[in-house]
Short mmCIF file of C-alpha atoms in Angstrom, two decimals:
data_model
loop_
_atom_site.label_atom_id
_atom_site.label_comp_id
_atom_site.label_asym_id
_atom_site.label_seq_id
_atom_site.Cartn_x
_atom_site.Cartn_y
_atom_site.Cartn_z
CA UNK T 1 -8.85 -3.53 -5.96
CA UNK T 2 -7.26 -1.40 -3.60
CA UNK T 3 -4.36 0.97 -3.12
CA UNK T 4 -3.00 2.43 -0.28
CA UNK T 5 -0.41 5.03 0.80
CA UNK T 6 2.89 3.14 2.04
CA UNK T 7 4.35 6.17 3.15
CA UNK T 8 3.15 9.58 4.45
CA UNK T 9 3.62 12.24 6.63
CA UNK T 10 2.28 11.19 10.51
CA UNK T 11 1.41 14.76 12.18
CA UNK T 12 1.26 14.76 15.82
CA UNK T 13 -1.55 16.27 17.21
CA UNK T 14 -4.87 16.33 19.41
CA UNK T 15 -6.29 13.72 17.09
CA UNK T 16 -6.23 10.21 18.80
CA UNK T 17 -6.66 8.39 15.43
CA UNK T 18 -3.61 9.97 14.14
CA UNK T 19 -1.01 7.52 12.10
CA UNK T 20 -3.82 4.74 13.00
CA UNK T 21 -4.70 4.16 8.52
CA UNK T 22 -0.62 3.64 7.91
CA UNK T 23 -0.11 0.63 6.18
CA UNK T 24 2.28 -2.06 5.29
CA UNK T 25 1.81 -4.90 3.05
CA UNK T 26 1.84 -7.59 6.50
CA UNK T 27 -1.27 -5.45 7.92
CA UNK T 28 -3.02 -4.93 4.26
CA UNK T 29 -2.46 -9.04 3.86
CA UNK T 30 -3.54 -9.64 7.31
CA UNK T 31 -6.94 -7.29 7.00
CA UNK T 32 -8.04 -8.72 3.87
CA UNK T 33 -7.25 -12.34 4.64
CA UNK T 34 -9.94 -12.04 7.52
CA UNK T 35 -12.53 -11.72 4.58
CA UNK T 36 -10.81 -13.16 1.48
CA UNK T 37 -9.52 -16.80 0.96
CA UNK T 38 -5.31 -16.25 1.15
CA UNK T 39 -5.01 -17.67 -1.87
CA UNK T 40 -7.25 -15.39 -3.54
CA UNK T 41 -5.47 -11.99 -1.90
CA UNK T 42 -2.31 -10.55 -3.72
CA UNK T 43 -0.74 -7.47 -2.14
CA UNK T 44 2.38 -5.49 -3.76
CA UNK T 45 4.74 -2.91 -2.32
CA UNK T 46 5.84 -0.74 -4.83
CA UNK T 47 8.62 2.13 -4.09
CA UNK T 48 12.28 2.88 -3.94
CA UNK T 49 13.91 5.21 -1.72
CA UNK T 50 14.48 7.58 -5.51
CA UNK T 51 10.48 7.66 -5.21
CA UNK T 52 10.19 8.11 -1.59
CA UNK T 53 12.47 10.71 -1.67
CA UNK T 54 11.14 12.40 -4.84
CA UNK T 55 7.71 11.83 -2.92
CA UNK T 56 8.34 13.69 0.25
CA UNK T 57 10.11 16.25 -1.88
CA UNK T 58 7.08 17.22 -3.76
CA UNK T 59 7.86 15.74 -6.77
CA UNK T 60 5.60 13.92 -9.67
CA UNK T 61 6.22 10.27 -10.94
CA UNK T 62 6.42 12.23 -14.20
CA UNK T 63 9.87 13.51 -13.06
CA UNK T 64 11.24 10.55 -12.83
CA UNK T 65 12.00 8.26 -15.56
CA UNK T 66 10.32 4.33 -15.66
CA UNK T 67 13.46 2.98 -15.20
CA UNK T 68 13.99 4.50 -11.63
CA UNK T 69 10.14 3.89 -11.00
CA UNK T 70 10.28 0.26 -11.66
CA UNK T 71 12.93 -1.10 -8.97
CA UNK T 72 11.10 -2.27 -6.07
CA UNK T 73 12.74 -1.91 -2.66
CA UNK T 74 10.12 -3.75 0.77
CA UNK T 75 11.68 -1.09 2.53
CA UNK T 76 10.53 2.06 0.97
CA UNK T 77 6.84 1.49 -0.19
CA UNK T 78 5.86 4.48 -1.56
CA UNK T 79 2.25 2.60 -2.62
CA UNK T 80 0.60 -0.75 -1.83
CA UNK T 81 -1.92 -1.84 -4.01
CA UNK T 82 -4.44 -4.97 -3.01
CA UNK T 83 -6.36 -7.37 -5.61
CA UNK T 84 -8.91 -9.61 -3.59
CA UNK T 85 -11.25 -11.93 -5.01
CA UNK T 86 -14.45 -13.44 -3.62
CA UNK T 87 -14.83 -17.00 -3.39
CA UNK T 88 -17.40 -18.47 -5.79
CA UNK T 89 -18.38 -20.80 -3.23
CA UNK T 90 -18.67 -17.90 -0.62
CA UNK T 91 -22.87 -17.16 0.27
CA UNK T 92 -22.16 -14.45 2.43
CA UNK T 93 -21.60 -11.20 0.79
CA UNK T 94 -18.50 -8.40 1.38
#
């Protein structure tokens, strides 16, 4: 089980590994499907531009109702969350 940020803040600076952890769903899918059987990987975007906005605003999820929490829009993930499951045939350990 993993979750990851879908959005953030990318500050330019001397650091060379800046923006280099920002994820989508294609590059979370396509990291854990070098290890995991496809089949056994399931990755979810979940956001809206409400929580994207309320999230670079500095606001809590509390502040918003469920309601506006639950629609999912693939072009505003605010969070991506990964559930991977070993093979039970797999030897080789992760």
């Amino acid at each position: 089980m993993v979750t990851a940020p879908g959005l953030g803040l990318v500050k330019p600076g001397a650091n060379e590994d800046t923006g280099y952890w920002a994820f989508t769903d294609r590059t979370l899918r396509n990291l854990f499907t070098k290890r995991f059987a496809g089949d056994l990987v399931k990755v979810e975007a979940c956001g809206n531009v409400l929580a994207a906005s309320a999230f670079f605003h500095g606001l809590a999820a509390d502040q918003l109702d469920a309601q506006e929490l639950a629609q999912r829009d693939p072009q505003y993930p605010v969070v991506i969350t990964v559930k991977a499951v070993k093979d039970r045939n797999d030897a080789g350990g992760a």
